[in-house]
Short mmCIF file of C-alpha atoms in Angstrom, two decimals:
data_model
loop_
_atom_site.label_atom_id
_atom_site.label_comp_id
_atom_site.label_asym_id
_atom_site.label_seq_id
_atom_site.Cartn_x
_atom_site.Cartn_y
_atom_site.Cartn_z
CA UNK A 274 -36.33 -8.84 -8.26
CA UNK A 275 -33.70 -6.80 -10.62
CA UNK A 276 -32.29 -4.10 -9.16
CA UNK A 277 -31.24 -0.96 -10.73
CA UNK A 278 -29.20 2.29 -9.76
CA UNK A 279 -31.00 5.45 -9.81
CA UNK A 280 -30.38 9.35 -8.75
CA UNK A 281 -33.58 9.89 -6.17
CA UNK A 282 -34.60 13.13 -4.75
CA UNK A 283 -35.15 12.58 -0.75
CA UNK A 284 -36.01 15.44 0.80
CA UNK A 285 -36.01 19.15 -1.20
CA UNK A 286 -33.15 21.50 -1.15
CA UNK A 287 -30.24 18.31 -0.93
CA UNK A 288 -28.86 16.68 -3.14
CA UNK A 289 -29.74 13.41 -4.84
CA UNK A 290 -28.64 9.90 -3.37
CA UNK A 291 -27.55 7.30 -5.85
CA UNK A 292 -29.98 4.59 -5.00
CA UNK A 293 -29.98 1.11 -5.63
CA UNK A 294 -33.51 0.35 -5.63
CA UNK A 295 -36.07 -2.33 -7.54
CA UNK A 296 -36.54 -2.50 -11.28
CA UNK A 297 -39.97 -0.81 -11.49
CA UNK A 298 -42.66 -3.03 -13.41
CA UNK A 299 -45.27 -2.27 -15.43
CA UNK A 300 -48.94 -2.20 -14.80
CA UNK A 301 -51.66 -2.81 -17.38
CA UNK A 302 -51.67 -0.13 -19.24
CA UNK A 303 -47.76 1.18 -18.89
CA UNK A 304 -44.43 0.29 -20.76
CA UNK A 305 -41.29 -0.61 -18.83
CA UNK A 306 -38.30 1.29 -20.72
CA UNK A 307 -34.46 1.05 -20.68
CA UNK A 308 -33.15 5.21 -20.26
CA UNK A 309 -30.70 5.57 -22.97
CA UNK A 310 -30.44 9.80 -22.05
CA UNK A 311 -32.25 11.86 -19.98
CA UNK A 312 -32.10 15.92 -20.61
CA UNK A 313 -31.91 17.73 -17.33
CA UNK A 314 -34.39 20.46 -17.53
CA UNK A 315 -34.58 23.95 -15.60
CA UNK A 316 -37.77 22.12 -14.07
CA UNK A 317 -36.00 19.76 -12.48
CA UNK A 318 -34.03 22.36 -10.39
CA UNK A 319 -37.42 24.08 -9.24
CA UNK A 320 -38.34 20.42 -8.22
CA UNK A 321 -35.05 19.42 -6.42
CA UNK A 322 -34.49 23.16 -5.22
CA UNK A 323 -37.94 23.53 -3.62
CA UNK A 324 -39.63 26.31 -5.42
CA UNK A 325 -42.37 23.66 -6.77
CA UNK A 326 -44.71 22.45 -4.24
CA UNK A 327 -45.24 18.74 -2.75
CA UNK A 328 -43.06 16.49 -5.24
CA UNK A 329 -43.67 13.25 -4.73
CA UNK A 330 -40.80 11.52 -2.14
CA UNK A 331 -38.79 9.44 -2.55
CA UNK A 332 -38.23 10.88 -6.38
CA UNK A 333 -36.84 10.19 -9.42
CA UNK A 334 -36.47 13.05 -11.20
CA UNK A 335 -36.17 13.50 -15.01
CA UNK A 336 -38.72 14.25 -17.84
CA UNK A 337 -36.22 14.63 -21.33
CA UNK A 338 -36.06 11.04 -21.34
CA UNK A 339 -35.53 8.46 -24.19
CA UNK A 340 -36.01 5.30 -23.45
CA UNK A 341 -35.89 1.28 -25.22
CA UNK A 342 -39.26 -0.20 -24.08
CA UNK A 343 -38.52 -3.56 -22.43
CA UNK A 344 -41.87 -4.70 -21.40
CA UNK A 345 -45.38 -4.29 -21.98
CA UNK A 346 -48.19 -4.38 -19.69
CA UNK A 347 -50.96 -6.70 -20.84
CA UNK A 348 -52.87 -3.71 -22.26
CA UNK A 349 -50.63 -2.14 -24.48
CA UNK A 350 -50.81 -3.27 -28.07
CA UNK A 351 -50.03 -0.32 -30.11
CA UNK A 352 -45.94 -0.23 -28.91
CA UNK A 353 -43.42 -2.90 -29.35
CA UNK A 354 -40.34 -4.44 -27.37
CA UNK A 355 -37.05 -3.02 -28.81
CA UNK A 356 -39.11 0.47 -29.65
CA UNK A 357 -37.08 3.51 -28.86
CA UNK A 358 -39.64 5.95 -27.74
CA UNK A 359 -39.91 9.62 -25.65
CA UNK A 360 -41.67 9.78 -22.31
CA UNK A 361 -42.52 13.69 -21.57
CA UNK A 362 -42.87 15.80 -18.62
CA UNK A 363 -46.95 14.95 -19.02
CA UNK A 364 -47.69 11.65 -17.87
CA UNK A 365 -50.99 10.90 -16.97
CA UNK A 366 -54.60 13.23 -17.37
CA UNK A 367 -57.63 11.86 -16.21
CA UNK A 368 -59.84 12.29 -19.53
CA UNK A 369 -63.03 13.43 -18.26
CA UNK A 370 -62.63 16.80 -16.49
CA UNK A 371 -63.99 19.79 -18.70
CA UNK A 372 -60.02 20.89 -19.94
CA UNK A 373 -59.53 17.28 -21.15
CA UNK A 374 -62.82 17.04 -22.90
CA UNK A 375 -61.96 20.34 -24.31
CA UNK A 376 -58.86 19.29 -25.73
CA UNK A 377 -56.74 21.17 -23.29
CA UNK A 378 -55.33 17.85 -21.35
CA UNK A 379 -52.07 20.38 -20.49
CA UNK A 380 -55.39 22.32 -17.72
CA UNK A 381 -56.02 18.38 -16.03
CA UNK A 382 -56.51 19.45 -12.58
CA UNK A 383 -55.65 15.56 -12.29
CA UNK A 384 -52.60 15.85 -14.03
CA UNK A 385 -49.76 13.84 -13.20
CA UNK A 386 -46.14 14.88 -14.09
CA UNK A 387 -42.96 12.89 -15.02
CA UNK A 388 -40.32 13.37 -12.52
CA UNK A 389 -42.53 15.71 -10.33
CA UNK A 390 -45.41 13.62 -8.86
CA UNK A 391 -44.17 10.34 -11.26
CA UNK A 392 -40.81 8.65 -10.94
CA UNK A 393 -38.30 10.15 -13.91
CA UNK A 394 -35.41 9.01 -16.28
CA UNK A 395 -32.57 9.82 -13.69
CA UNK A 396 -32.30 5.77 -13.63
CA UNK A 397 -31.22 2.75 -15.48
CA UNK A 398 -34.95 1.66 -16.22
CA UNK A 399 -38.34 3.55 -15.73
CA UNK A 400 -42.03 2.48 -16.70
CA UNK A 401 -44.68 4.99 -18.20
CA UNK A 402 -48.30 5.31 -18.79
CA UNK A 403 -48.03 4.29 -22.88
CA UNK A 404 -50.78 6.83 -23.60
CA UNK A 405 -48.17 9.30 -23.08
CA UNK A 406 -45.32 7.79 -24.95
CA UNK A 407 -44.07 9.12 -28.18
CA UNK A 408 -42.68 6.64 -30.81
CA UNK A 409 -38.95 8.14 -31.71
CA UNK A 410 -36.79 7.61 -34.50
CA UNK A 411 -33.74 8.96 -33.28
CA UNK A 412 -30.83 7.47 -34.06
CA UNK A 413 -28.88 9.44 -31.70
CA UNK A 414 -30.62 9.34 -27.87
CA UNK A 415 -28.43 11.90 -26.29
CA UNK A 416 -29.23 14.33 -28.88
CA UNK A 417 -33.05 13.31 -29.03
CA UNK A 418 -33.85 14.08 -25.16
CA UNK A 419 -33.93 17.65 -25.33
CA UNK A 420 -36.77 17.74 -27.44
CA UNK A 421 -38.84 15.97 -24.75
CA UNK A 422 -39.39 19.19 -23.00
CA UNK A 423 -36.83 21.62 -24.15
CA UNK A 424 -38.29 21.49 -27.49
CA UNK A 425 -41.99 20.98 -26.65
CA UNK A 426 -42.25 23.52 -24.50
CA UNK A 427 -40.24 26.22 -26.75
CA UNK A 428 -42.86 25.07 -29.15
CA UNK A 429 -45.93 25.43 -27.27
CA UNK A 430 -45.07 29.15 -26.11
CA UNK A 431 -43.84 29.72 -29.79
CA UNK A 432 -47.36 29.00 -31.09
CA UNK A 433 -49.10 30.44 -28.30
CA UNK A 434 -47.20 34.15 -29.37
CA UNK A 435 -48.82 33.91 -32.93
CA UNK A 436 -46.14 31.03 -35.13
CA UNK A 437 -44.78 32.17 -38.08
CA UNK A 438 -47.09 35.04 -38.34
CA UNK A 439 -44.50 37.23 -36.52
CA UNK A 440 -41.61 38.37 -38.15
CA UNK A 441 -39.72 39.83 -35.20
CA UNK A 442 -39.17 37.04 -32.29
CA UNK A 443 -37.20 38.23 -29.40
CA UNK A 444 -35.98 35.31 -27.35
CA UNK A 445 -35.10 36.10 -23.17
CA UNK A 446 -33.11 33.36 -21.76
CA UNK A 447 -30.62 31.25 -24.27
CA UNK A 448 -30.62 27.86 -22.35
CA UNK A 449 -31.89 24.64 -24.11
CA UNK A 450 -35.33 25.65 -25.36
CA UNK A 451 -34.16 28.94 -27.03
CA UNK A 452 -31.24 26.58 -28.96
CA UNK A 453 -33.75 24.74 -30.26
CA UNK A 454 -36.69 27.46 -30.86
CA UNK A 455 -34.37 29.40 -32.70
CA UNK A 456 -33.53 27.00 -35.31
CA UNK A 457 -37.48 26.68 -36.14
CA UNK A 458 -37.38 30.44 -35.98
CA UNK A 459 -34.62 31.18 -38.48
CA UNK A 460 -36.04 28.39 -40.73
CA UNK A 461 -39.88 29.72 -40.79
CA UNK A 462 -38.35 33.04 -41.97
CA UNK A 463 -38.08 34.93 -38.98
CA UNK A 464 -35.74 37.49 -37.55
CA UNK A 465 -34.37 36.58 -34.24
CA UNK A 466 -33.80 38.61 -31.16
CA UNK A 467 -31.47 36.84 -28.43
CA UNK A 468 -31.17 38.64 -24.90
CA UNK A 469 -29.06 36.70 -22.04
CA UNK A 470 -27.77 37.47 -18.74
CA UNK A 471 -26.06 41.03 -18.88
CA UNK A 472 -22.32 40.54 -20.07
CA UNK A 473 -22.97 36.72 -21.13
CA UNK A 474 -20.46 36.90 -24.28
CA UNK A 475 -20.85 33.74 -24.58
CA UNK A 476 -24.26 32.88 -25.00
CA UNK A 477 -25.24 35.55 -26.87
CA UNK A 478 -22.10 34.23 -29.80
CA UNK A 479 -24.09 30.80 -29.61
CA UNK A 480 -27.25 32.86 -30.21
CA UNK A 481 -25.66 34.23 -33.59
CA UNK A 482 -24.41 31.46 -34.56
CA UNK A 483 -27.60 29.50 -34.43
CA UNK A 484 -29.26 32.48 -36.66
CA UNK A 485 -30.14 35.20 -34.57
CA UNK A 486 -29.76 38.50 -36.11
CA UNK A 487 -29.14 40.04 -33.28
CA UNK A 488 -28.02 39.66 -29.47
CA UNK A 489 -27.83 41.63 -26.33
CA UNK A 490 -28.35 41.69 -22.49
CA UNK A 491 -31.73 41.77 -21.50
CA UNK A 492 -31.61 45.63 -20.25
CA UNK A 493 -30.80 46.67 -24.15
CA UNK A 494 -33.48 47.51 -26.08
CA UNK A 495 -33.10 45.52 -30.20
CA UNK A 496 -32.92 47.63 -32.90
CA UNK A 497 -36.45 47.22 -33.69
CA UNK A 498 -39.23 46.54 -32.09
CA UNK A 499 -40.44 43.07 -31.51
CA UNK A 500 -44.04 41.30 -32.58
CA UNK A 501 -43.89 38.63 -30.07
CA UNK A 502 -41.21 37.79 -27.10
CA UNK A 503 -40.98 34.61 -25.15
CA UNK A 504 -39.06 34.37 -22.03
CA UNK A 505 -37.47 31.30 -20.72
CA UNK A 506 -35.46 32.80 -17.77
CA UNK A 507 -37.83 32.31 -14.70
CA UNK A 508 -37.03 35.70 -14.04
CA UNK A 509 -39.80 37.95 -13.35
CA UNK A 510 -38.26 41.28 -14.18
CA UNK A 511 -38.01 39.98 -17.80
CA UNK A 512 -41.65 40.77 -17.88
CA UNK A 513 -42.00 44.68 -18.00
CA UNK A 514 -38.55 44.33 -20.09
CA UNK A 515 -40.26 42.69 -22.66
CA UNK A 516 -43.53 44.61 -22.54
CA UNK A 517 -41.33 47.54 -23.28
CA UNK A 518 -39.69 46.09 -26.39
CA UNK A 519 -42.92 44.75 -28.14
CA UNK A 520 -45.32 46.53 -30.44
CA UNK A 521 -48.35 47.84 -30.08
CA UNK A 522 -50.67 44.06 -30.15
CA UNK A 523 -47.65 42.44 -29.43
CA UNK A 524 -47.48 39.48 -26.90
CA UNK A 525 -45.08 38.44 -24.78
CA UNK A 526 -45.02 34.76 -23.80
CA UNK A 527 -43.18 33.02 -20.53
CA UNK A 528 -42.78 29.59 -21.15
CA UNK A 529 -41.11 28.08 -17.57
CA UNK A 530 -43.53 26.57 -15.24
CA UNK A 531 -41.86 29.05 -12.06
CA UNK A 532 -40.97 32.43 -12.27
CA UNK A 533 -39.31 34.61 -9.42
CA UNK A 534 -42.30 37.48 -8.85
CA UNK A 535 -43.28 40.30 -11.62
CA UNK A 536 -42.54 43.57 -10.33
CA UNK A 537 -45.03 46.34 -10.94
CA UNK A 538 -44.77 48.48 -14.17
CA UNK A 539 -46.49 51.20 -15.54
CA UNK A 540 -49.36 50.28 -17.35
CA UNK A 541 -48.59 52.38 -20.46
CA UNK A 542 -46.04 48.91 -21.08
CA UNK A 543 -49.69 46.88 -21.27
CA UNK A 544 -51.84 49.45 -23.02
CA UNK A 545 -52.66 49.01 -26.82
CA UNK A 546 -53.23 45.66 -26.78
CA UNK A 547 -50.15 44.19 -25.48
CA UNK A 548 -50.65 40.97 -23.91
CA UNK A 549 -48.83 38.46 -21.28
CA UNK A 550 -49.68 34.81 -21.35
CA UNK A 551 -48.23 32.07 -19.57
CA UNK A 552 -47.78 28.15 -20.51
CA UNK A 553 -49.07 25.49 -18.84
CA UNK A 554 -46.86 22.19 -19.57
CA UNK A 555 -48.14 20.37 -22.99
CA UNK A 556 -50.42 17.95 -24.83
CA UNK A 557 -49.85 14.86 -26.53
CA UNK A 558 -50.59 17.32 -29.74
CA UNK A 559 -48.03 19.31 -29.47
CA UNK A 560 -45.86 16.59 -29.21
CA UNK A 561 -47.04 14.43 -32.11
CA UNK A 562 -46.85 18.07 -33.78
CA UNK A 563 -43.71 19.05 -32.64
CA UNK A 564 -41.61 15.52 -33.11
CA UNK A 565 -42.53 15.35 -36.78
CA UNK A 566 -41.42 18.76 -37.78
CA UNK A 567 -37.80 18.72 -35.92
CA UNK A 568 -36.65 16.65 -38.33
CA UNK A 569 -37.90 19.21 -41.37
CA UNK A 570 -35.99 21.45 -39.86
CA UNK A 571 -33.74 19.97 -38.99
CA UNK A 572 -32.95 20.99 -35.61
CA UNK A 573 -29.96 20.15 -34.08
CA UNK A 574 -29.55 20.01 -30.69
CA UNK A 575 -25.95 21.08 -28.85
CA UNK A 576 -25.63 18.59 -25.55
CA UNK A 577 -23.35 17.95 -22.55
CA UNK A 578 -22.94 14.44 -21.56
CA UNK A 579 -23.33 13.71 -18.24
CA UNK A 580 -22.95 10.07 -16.24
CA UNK A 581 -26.03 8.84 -14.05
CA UNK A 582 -23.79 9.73 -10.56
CA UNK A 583 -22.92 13.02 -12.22
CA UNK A 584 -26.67 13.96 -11.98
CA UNK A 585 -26.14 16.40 -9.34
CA UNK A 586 -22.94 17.98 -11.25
CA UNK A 587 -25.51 18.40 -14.09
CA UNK A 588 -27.67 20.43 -12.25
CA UNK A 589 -25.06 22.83 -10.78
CA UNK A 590 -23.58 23.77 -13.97
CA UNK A 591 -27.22 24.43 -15.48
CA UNK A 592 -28.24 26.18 -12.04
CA UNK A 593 -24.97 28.62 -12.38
CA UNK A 594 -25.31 29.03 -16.46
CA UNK A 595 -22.63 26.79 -17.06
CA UNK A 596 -23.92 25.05 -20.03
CA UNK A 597 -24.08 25.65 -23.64
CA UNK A 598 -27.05 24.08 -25.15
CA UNK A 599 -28.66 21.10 -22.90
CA UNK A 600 -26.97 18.58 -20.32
CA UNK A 601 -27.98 15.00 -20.96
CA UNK A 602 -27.94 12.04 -18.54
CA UNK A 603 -26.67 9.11 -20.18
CA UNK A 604 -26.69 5.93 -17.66
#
């Protein structure tokens, strides 16, 4: 059988072996893929750092991931050899629990994740459920794999503070989905508030440049106050920070799947109608939703290029806020 290199998780807390390991095949109803770049996501260091429970060993990890499908299992008929497509952090629901019949696949008790419980795109080749497969064109792979999760996610905790029907968006934590969320932000008319790690010059210049109006540590208060926050810093004490910046029936939304624990706060930061909401991964709507409107934009993501044995490189420099933008994997 082919054999094919690949960056594997072995035990959590150390870092990942290169591997050289069998070419994975595809069952039925999956798609075997060629990874042309995979985005290394802040989710990937809570898997590979421990802080997310019972990952599936040995692992793969990876969930940005674009991909060439290279063969189909015998029940796959609506995607093609040669077809560039995008294989998400959701990779399999089971379709008959009460969230999926409610439309709210991203609840599956059942759930199975990409590069958490399934084998990832920190590999040469990879295979995927086609259900869960999203037809690309994207003419550029390295810059298309942020989207995957980056993007969908951003998106997903964008909606779930209200859309476009805010006009003040404060944004905590300017990594790879903030990049990206700000662009839709600035285009749908809004007025951006950036807040980064106290003293981060840095990001908070790349903030500005990608349209925020303004951009601060996260201890500074904007000059106005905000209808809607999202936090993307798994950093719990962002939490009563943000409370204290929104308006009265504002909302402030954390989009990372970990967070270090909330502290308590007053509850005068809650009262008149403030609200905190947390998202839960995605659904094959929001990215079908999502993936046609980047291009509208069009958002344009800022990568680093990183090789398949630099994966562990990758996720030091994103673990110590090294990066600008996203860090791609490009075998």
């Amino acid at each position: 059988m082919d054999q094919m290199r690949a960056m594997r998780l072995h035990a959590p807390g150390q870092p990942l072996q290169l591997d050289r390991i069998p070419r994975p095949q595809p069952d039925s109803a999956q798609v075997q893929f060629r990874v042309l770049a995979c985005g290394v996501c802040r989710t990937d260091l809570h898997v590979v750092d421990g802080e997310l429970p019972s990952p599936v060993l040995p692992l793969i990890p990876g969930h940005e991931i674009v991909g060439e499908v290279t063969a189909l299992g015998e029940g796959v008929h609506h995607l093609s050899v040669g077809m560039r497509i995008g294989v998400p952090w959701l990779g399999w629901t089971c379709g008959e629990c009460e969230a999926c019949l409610a439309g709210r696949e991203n609840l599956c008790p059942h759930a199975r994740f990409t590069g958490y419980t399934l084998d990832g795109g920190y590999a040469e080749y990879g295979v995927a459920d086609a259900r869960y497969c999203f037809p690309l064109i994207a003419e550029d792979a390295q810059a298309a794999a942020p989207l995957l999760c980056a993007g969908l996610i951003g998106y997903r905790t964008w909606r779930l503070a209200g859309g476009e029907q805010n006009r003040r968006l404060g944004i905590y934590g300017f990594g790879a989905a903030a990049h990206i969320l700000v662009q839709l932000a600035v285009a749908c008319g809004q007025r951006v508030y950036a807040f980064t790690r106290p003293g981060d010059a840095a990001a908070q210049t790349f903030a500005r440049r990608l349209g925020a109006v303004w951009a601060g540590d996260a201890d500074q208060a904007p000059p106005e106050p905000l209808d809607a926050a999202l936090l993307f810093a798994p950093v719990g004490e962002l939490v009563p920070l943000a409370l204290a910046q929104v308006r009265p029936g504002g909302t402030v939304v954390s989009g990372g799947i970990h967070m270090s624990d909330i502290p308590a706060f007053p509850y005068r930061l809650l009262w008149q109608e403030r609200s905190v909401k947390s998202v839960a991964n995605l659904t094959r709507q929001d990215g079908e939703e999502f993936l046609a409107l980047a291009p509208t934009v069009p958002i344009r993501t800022e990568t680093r290029a990183y090789s398949l044995e630099q994966a562990n490189q990758a996720l030091a420099d994103l673990r110590e806020g090294r990066l600008t933008g996203a860090a791609v994997i490009v075998p």
